[in-house]
JSON list of C-alpha atoms in Angstrom, two decimals:
[
{"chain": "A", "resi": 386, "resn": "VAL", "atom": "CA", "xyz": [-7.68, 10.43, 7.15]},
{"chain": "A", "resi": 387, "resn": "GLN", "atom": "CA", "xyz": [-7.55, 7.23, 9.13]},
{"chain": "A", "resi": 388, "resn": "LEU", "atom": "CA", "xyz": [-4.49, 5.37, 10.34]},
{"chain": "A", "resi": 389, "resn": "LEU", "atom": "CA", "xyz": [-4.28, 1.76, 11.44]},
{"chain": "A", "resi": 390, "resn": "GLU", "atom": "CA", "xyz": [-1.21, 0.33, 13.12]},
{"chain": "A", "resi": 391, "resn": "SER", "atom": "CA", "xyz": [-0.19, -3.29, 13.32]},
{"chain": "A", "resi": 392, "resn": "GLY", "atom": "CA", "xyz": [2.90, -5.31, 14.05]},
{"chain": "A", "resi": 393, "resn": "GLY", "atom": "CA", "xyz": [3.23, -4.87, 17.77]},
{"chain": "A", "resi": 394, "resn": "GLY", "atom": "CA", "xyz": [3.63, -7.77, 20.13]},
{"chain": "A", "resi": 395, "resn": "GLU", "atom": "CA", "xyz": [5.99, -9.37, 22.57]},
{"chain": "A", "resi": 396, "resn": "VAL", "atom": "CA", "xyz": [9.54, -10.10, 21.59]},
{"chain": "A", "resi": 397, "resn": "GLN", "atom": "CA", "xyz": [12.72, -11.00, 23.43]},
{"chain": "A", "resi": 398, "resn": "THR", "atom": "CA", "xyz": [15.66, -8.65, 23.83]},
{"chain": "A", "resi": 399, "resn": "GLY", "atom": "CA", "xyz": [17.58, -8.49, 20.59]},
{"chain": "A", "resi": 400, "resn": "GLY", "atom": "CA", "xyz": [14.58, -9.36, 18.49]},
{"chain": "A", "resi": 401, "resn": "THR", "atom": "CA", "xyz": [12.96, -7.53, 15.58]},
{"chain": "A", "resi": 402, "resn": "LEU", "atom": "CA", "xyz": [9.52, -6.05, 14.99]},
{"chain": "A", "resi": 403, "resn": "ASN", "atom": "CA", "xyz": [8.05, -4.51, 11.87]},
{"chain": "A", "resi": 404, "resn": "LEU", "atom": "CA", "xyz": [5.44, -1.89, 12.73]},
{"chain": "A", "resi": 405, "resn": "SER", "atom": "CA", "xyz": [3.05, -0.96, 9.93]},
{"chain": "A", "resi": 406, "resn": "CYS", "atom": "CA", "xyz": [0.81, 2.05, 9.51]},
{"chain": "A", "resi": 407, "resn": "VAL", "atom": "CA", "xyz": [-1.91, 1.80, 6.87]},
{"chain": "A", "resi": 408, "resn": "GLY", "atom": "CA", "xyz": [-3.38, 5.12, 5.83]},
{"chain": "A", "resi": 409, "resn": "SER", "atom": "CA", "xyz": [-6.69, 5.88, 4.16]},
{"chain": "A", "resi": 410, "resn": "GLY", "atom": "CA", "xyz": [-7.45, 9.29, 2.77]},
{"chain": "A", "resi": 411, "resn": "VAL", "atom": "CA", "xyz": [-3.73, 10.01, 2.54]},
{"chain": "A", "resi": 412, "resn": "ASN", "atom": "CA", "xyz": [-0.96, 9.17, 0.09]},
{"chain": "A", "resi": 413, "resn": "PHE", "atom": "CA", "xyz": [2.39, 8.23, 1.55]},
{"chain": "A", "resi": 414, "resn": "GLY", "atom": "CA", "xyz": [4.16, 8.57, -1.80]},
{"chain": "A", "resi": 415, "resn": "THR", "atom": "CA", "xyz": [6.41, 11.41, -2.92]},
{"chain": "A", "resi": 416, "resn": "SER", "atom": "CA", "xyz": [3.45, 13.47, -4.14]},
{"chain": "A", "resi": 417, "resn": "GLY", "atom": "CA", "xyz": [1.31, 12.97, -1.06]},
{"chain": "A", "resi": 418, "resn": "ASN", "atom": "CA", "xyz": [2.50, 15.99, 0.91]},
{"chain": "A", "resi": 419, "resn": "ALA", "atom": "CA", "xyz": [2.27, 13.95, 4.08]},
{"chain": "A", "resi": 420, "resn": "VAL", "atom": "CA", "xyz": [4.48, 13.58, 7.12]},
{"chain": "A", "resi": 421, "resn": "VAL", "atom": "CA", "xyz": [4.29, 10.36, 9.10]},
{"chain": "A", "resi": 422, "resn": "ALA", "atom": "CA", "xyz": [5.74, 9.74, 12.52]},
{"chain": "A", "resi": 423, "resn": "TRP", "atom": "CA", "xyz": [5.87, 7.01, 15.12]},
{"chain": "A", "resi": 424, "resn": "PHE", "atom": "CA", "xyz": [5.50, 8.08, 18.72]},
{"chain": "A", "resi": 425, "resn": "ARG", "atom": "CA", "xyz": [5.74, 5.91, 21.79]},
{"chain": "A", "resi": 426, "resn": "GLU", "atom": "CA", "xyz": [4.11, 6.30, 25.14]},
{"chain": "A", "resi": 427, "resn": "ILE", "atom": "CA", "xyz": [5.85, 4.92, 28.19]},
{"chain": "A", "resi": 428, "resn": "PRO", "atom": "CA", "xyz": [3.91, 5.08, 31.46]},
{"chain": "A", "resi": 429, "resn": "GLY", "atom": "CA", "xyz": [5.36, 7.79, 33.64]},
{"chain": "A", "resi": 430, "resn": "LYS", "atom": "CA", "xyz": [7.59, 9.10, 30.87]},
{"chain": "A", "resi": 431, "resn": "GLY", "atom": "CA", "xyz": [5.10, 10.63, 28.47]},
{"chain": "A", "resi": 432, "resn": "THR", "atom": "CA", "xyz": [5.01, 10.46, 24.70]},
{"chain": "A", "resi": 433, "resn": "THR", "atom": "CA", "xyz": [8.05, 10.99, 22.50]},
{"chain": "A", "resi": 434, "resn": "ALA", "atom": "CA", "xyz": [8.75, 10.88, 18.79]},
{"chain": "A", "resi": 435, "resn": "VAL", "atom": "CA", "xyz": [10.62, 7.75, 17.79]},
{"chain": "A", "resi": 436, "resn": "ALA", "atom": "CA", "xyz": [10.90, 8.44, 14.08]},
{"chain": "A", "resi": 437, "resn": "CYS", "atom": "CA", "xyz": [9.48, 10.71, 11.42]},
{"chain": "A", "resi": 438, "resn": "ILE", "atom": "CA", "xyz": [9.50, 10.75, 7.64]},
{"chain": "A", "resi": 439, "resn": "ASP", "atom": "CA", "xyz": [8.69, 13.55, 5.23]},
{"chain": "A", "resi": 440, "resn": "THR", "atom": "CA", "xyz": [7.21, 11.36, 2.52]},
{"chain": "A", "resi": 441, "resn": "THR", "atom": "CA", "xyz": [7.68, 14.04, -0.15]},
{"chain": "A", "resi": 442, "resn": "ALA", "atom": "CA", "xyz": [11.39, 14.62, 0.31]},
{"chain": "A", "resi": 443, "resn": "GLY", "atom": "CA", "xyz": [12.19, 11.26, 1.88]},
{"chain": "A", "resi": 444, "resn": "THR", "atom": "CA", "xyz": [13.86, 13.01, 4.79]},
{"chain": "A", "resi": 445, "resn": "THR", "atom": "CA", "xyz": [13.88, 11.01, 8.00]},
{"chain": "A", "resi": 446, "resn": "PHE", "atom": "CA", "xyz": [14.43, 11.59, 11.69]},
{"chain": "A", "resi": 447, "resn": "TYR", "atom": "CA", "xyz": [15.21, 8.92, 14.25]},
{"chain": "A", "resi": 448, "resn": "GLN", "atom": "CA", "xyz": [15.38, 9.45, 17.99]},
{"chain": "A", "resi": 449, "resn": "ASP", "atom": "CA", "xyz": [18.91, 8.91, 19.27]},
{"chain": "A", "resi": 450, "resn": "SER", "atom": "CA", "xyz": [17.85, 5.87, 21.27]},
{"chain": "A", "resi": 451, "resn": "VAL", "atom": "CA", "xyz": [16.72, 4.02, 18.11]},
{"chain": "A", "resi": 452, "resn": "LYS", "atom": "CA", "xyz": [19.18, 5.44, 15.59]},
{"chain": "A", "resi": 453, "resn": "GLY", "atom": "CA", "xyz": [20.85, 2.60, 13.76]},
{"chain": "A", "resi": 454, "resn": "ARG", "atom": "CA", "xyz": [18.15, 0.17, 14.92]},
{"chain": "A", "resi": 455, "resn": "ALA", "atom": "CA", "xyz": [15.10, 1.62, 13.15]},
{"chain": "A", "resi": 456, "resn": "THR", "atom": "CA", "xyz": [14.39, 1.99, 9.43]},
{"chain": "A", "resi": 457, "resn": "PHE", "atom": "CA", "xyz": [11.44, 3.41, 7.50]},
{"chain": "A", "resi": 458, "resn": "SER", "atom": "CA", "xyz": [10.11, 1.85, 4.32]},
{"chain": "A", "resi": 459, "resn": "ARG", "atom": "CA", "xyz": [7.02, 2.31, 2.15]},
{"chain": "A", "resi": 460, "resn": "ASP", "atom": "CA", "xyz": [5.01, -0.07, 0.00]},
{"chain": "A", "resi": 461, "resn": "ASN", "atom": "CA", "xyz": [4.55, 0.49, -3.73]},
{"chain": "A", "resi": 462, "resn": "ALA", "atom": "CA", "xyz": [0.88, 1.29, -3.30]},
{"chain": "A", "resi": 463, "resn": "LYS", "atom": "CA", "xyz": [1.95, 4.24, -1.13]},
{"chain": "A", "resi": 464, "resn": "THR", "atom": "CA", "xyz": [-0.66, 3.43, 1.48]},
{"chain": "A", "resi": 465, "resn": "THR", "atom": "CA", "xyz": [1.54, 1.87, 4.11]},
{"chain": "A", "resi": 466, "resn": "VAL", "atom": "CA", "xyz": [4.60, 3.03, 6.01]},
{"chain": "A", "resi": 467, "resn": "HIS", "atom": "CA", "xyz": [6.67, 0.46, 7.85]},
{"chain": "A", "resi": 468, "resn": "LEU", "atom": "CA", "xyz": [9.09, 0.97, 10.71]},
{"chain": "A", "resi": 469, "resn": "GLN", "atom": "CA", "xyz": [11.39, -1.95, 11.28]},
{"chain": "A", "resi": 470, "resn": "MET", "atom": "CA", "xyz": [13.08, -2.01, 14.66]},
{"chain": "A", "resi": 471, "resn": "ASN", "atom": "CA", "xyz": [16.00, -4.32, 15.30]},
{"chain": "A", "resi": 472, "resn": "SER", "atom": "CA", "xyz": [18.03, -5.21, 18.37]},
{"chain": "A", "resi": 473, "resn": "LEU", "atom": "CA", "xyz": [15.08, -4.42, 20.58]},
{"chain": "A", "resi": 474, "resn": "LYS", "atom": "CA", "xyz": [15.70, -3.57, 24.23]},
{"chain": "A", "resi": 475, "resn": "PRO", "atom": "CA", "xyz": [13.42, -3.71, 27.27]},
{"chain": "A", "resi": 476, "resn": "GLU", "atom": "CA", "xyz": [13.41, 0.10, 27.28]},
{"chain": "A", "resi": 477, "resn": "ASP", "atom": "CA", "xyz": [11.68, 0.00, 23.89]},
{"chain": "A", "resi": 478, "resn": "THR", "atom": "CA", "xyz": [8.60, -1.37, 25.63]},
{"chain": "A", "resi": 479, "resn": "ALA", "atom": "CA", "xyz": [5.76, 1.09, 25.01]},
{"chain": "A", "resi": 480, "resn": "VAL", "atom": "CA", "xyz": [2.55, 1.72, 23.15]},
{"chain": "A", "resi": 481, "resn": "TYR", "atom": "CA", "xyz": [3.53, 2.85, 19.66]},
{"chain": "A", "resi": 482, "resn": "TYR", "atom": "CA", "xyz": [1.34, 5.27, 17.75]},
{"chain": "A", "resi": 483, "resn": "CYS", "atom": "CA", "xyz": [1.38, 6.21, 14.09]},
{"chain": "A", "resi": 484, "resn": "ALA", "atom": "CA", "xyz": [0.64, 9.87, 13.45]},
{"chain": "A", "resi": 485, "resn": "ALA", "atom": "CA", "xyz": [0.29, 11.90, 10.27]},
{"chain": "A", "resi": 486, "resn": "ARG", "atom": "CA", "xyz": [-0.19, 15.44, 9.08]},
{"chain": "A", "resi": 487, "resn": "TRP", "atom": "CA", "xyz": [0.00, 17.40, 5.87]},
{"chain": "A", "resi": 488, "resn": "GLY", "atom": "CA", "xyz": [3.27, 19.14, 5.13]},
{"chain": "A", "resi": 489, "resn": "SER", "atom": "CA", "xyz": [6.80, 18.66, 3.92]},
{"chain": "A", "resi": 490, "resn": "GLN", "atom": "CA", "xyz": [9.31, 18.80, 6.74]},
{"chain": "A", "resi": 491, "resn": "ILE", "atom": "CA", "xyz": [10.22, 16.86, 9.85]},
{"chain": "A", "resi": 492, "resn": "PHE", "atom": "CA", "xyz": [8.02, 17.30, 12.90]},
{"chain": "A", "resi": 493, "resn": "LYS", "atom": "CA", "xyz": [8.75, 15.86, 16.33]},
{"chain": "A", "resi": 494, "resn": "ASP", "atom": "CA", "xyz": [6.09, 17.29, 18.63]},
{"chain": "A", "resi": 495, "resn": "GLU", "atom": "CA", "xyz": [2.90, 15.30, 19.13]},
{"chain": "A", "resi": 496, "resn": "THR", "atom": "CA", "xyz": [0.86, 18.50, 19.12]},
{"chain": "A", "resi": 497, "resn": "GLN", "atom": "CA", "xyz": [1.92, 19.08, 15.52]},
{"chain": "A", "resi": 498, "resn": "PHE", "atom": "CA", "xyz": [0.12, 15.98, 14.23]},
{"chain": "A", "resi": 499, "resn": "ASP", "atom": "CA", "xyz": [-3.54, 15.89, 13.30]},
{"chain": "A", "resi": 500, "resn": "TYR", "atom": "CA", "xyz": [-4.23, 12.22, 12.67]},
{"chain": "A", "resi": 501, "resn": "TRP", "atom": "CA", "xyz": [-3.51, 9.30, 14.98]},
{"chain": "A", "resi": 502, "resn": "GLY", "atom": "CA", "xyz": [-3.89, 5.57, 14.99]},
{"chain": "A", "resi": 503, "resn": "GLN", "atom": "CA", "xyz": [-5.16, 3.59, 17.94]},
{"chain": "A", "resi": 504, "resn": "GLY", "atom": "CA", "xyz": [-1.74, 2.40, 19.06]},
{"chain": "A", "resi": 505, "resn": "THR", "atom": "CA", "xyz": [-0.04, -0.96, 19.21]},
{"chain": "A", "resi": 506, "resn": "GLN", "atom": "CA", "xyz": [1.68, -2.45, 22.25]},
{"chain": "A", "resi": 507, "resn": "VAL", "atom": "CA", "xyz": [5.31, -3.45, 21.99]},
{"chain": "A", "resi": 508, "resn": "THR", "atom": "CA", "xyz": [6.74, -5.46, 24.87]},
{"chain": "A", "resi": 509, "resn": "VAL", "atom": "CA", "xyz": [10.39, -6.45, 24.95]},
{"chain": "A", "resi": 510, "resn": "SER", "atom": "CA", "xyz": [11.22, -9.05, 27.54]},
{"chain": "A", "resi": 511, "resn": "SER", "atom": "CA", "xyz": [14.69, -9.54, 28.97]}
]
């Protein structure tokens, strides 16, 4: 399984970014038995789960700080998961990582994920 993130960049406060995670060797559709999450790493604050989706059940989790501002979506080919983030704030600045594992429930701990992308930088300027 390989994951490739894209969509990071620099945006002003209040702006929108669409982060994408392309998977190979994994199916992000309802029969794929995969769980996909976005984590972010902030220097000095560690790595936390931003959002997670159980692609089989469609169940989602969003961290309180992004709830209402972040939304998962999938493409029809079931190879890409998108996370759109709106109303971005300077505190959203971080390196964002896509992570995946096999299973069918929500996971929030980075140690529970087996596959990781290389990360994409998101910078929100005030």
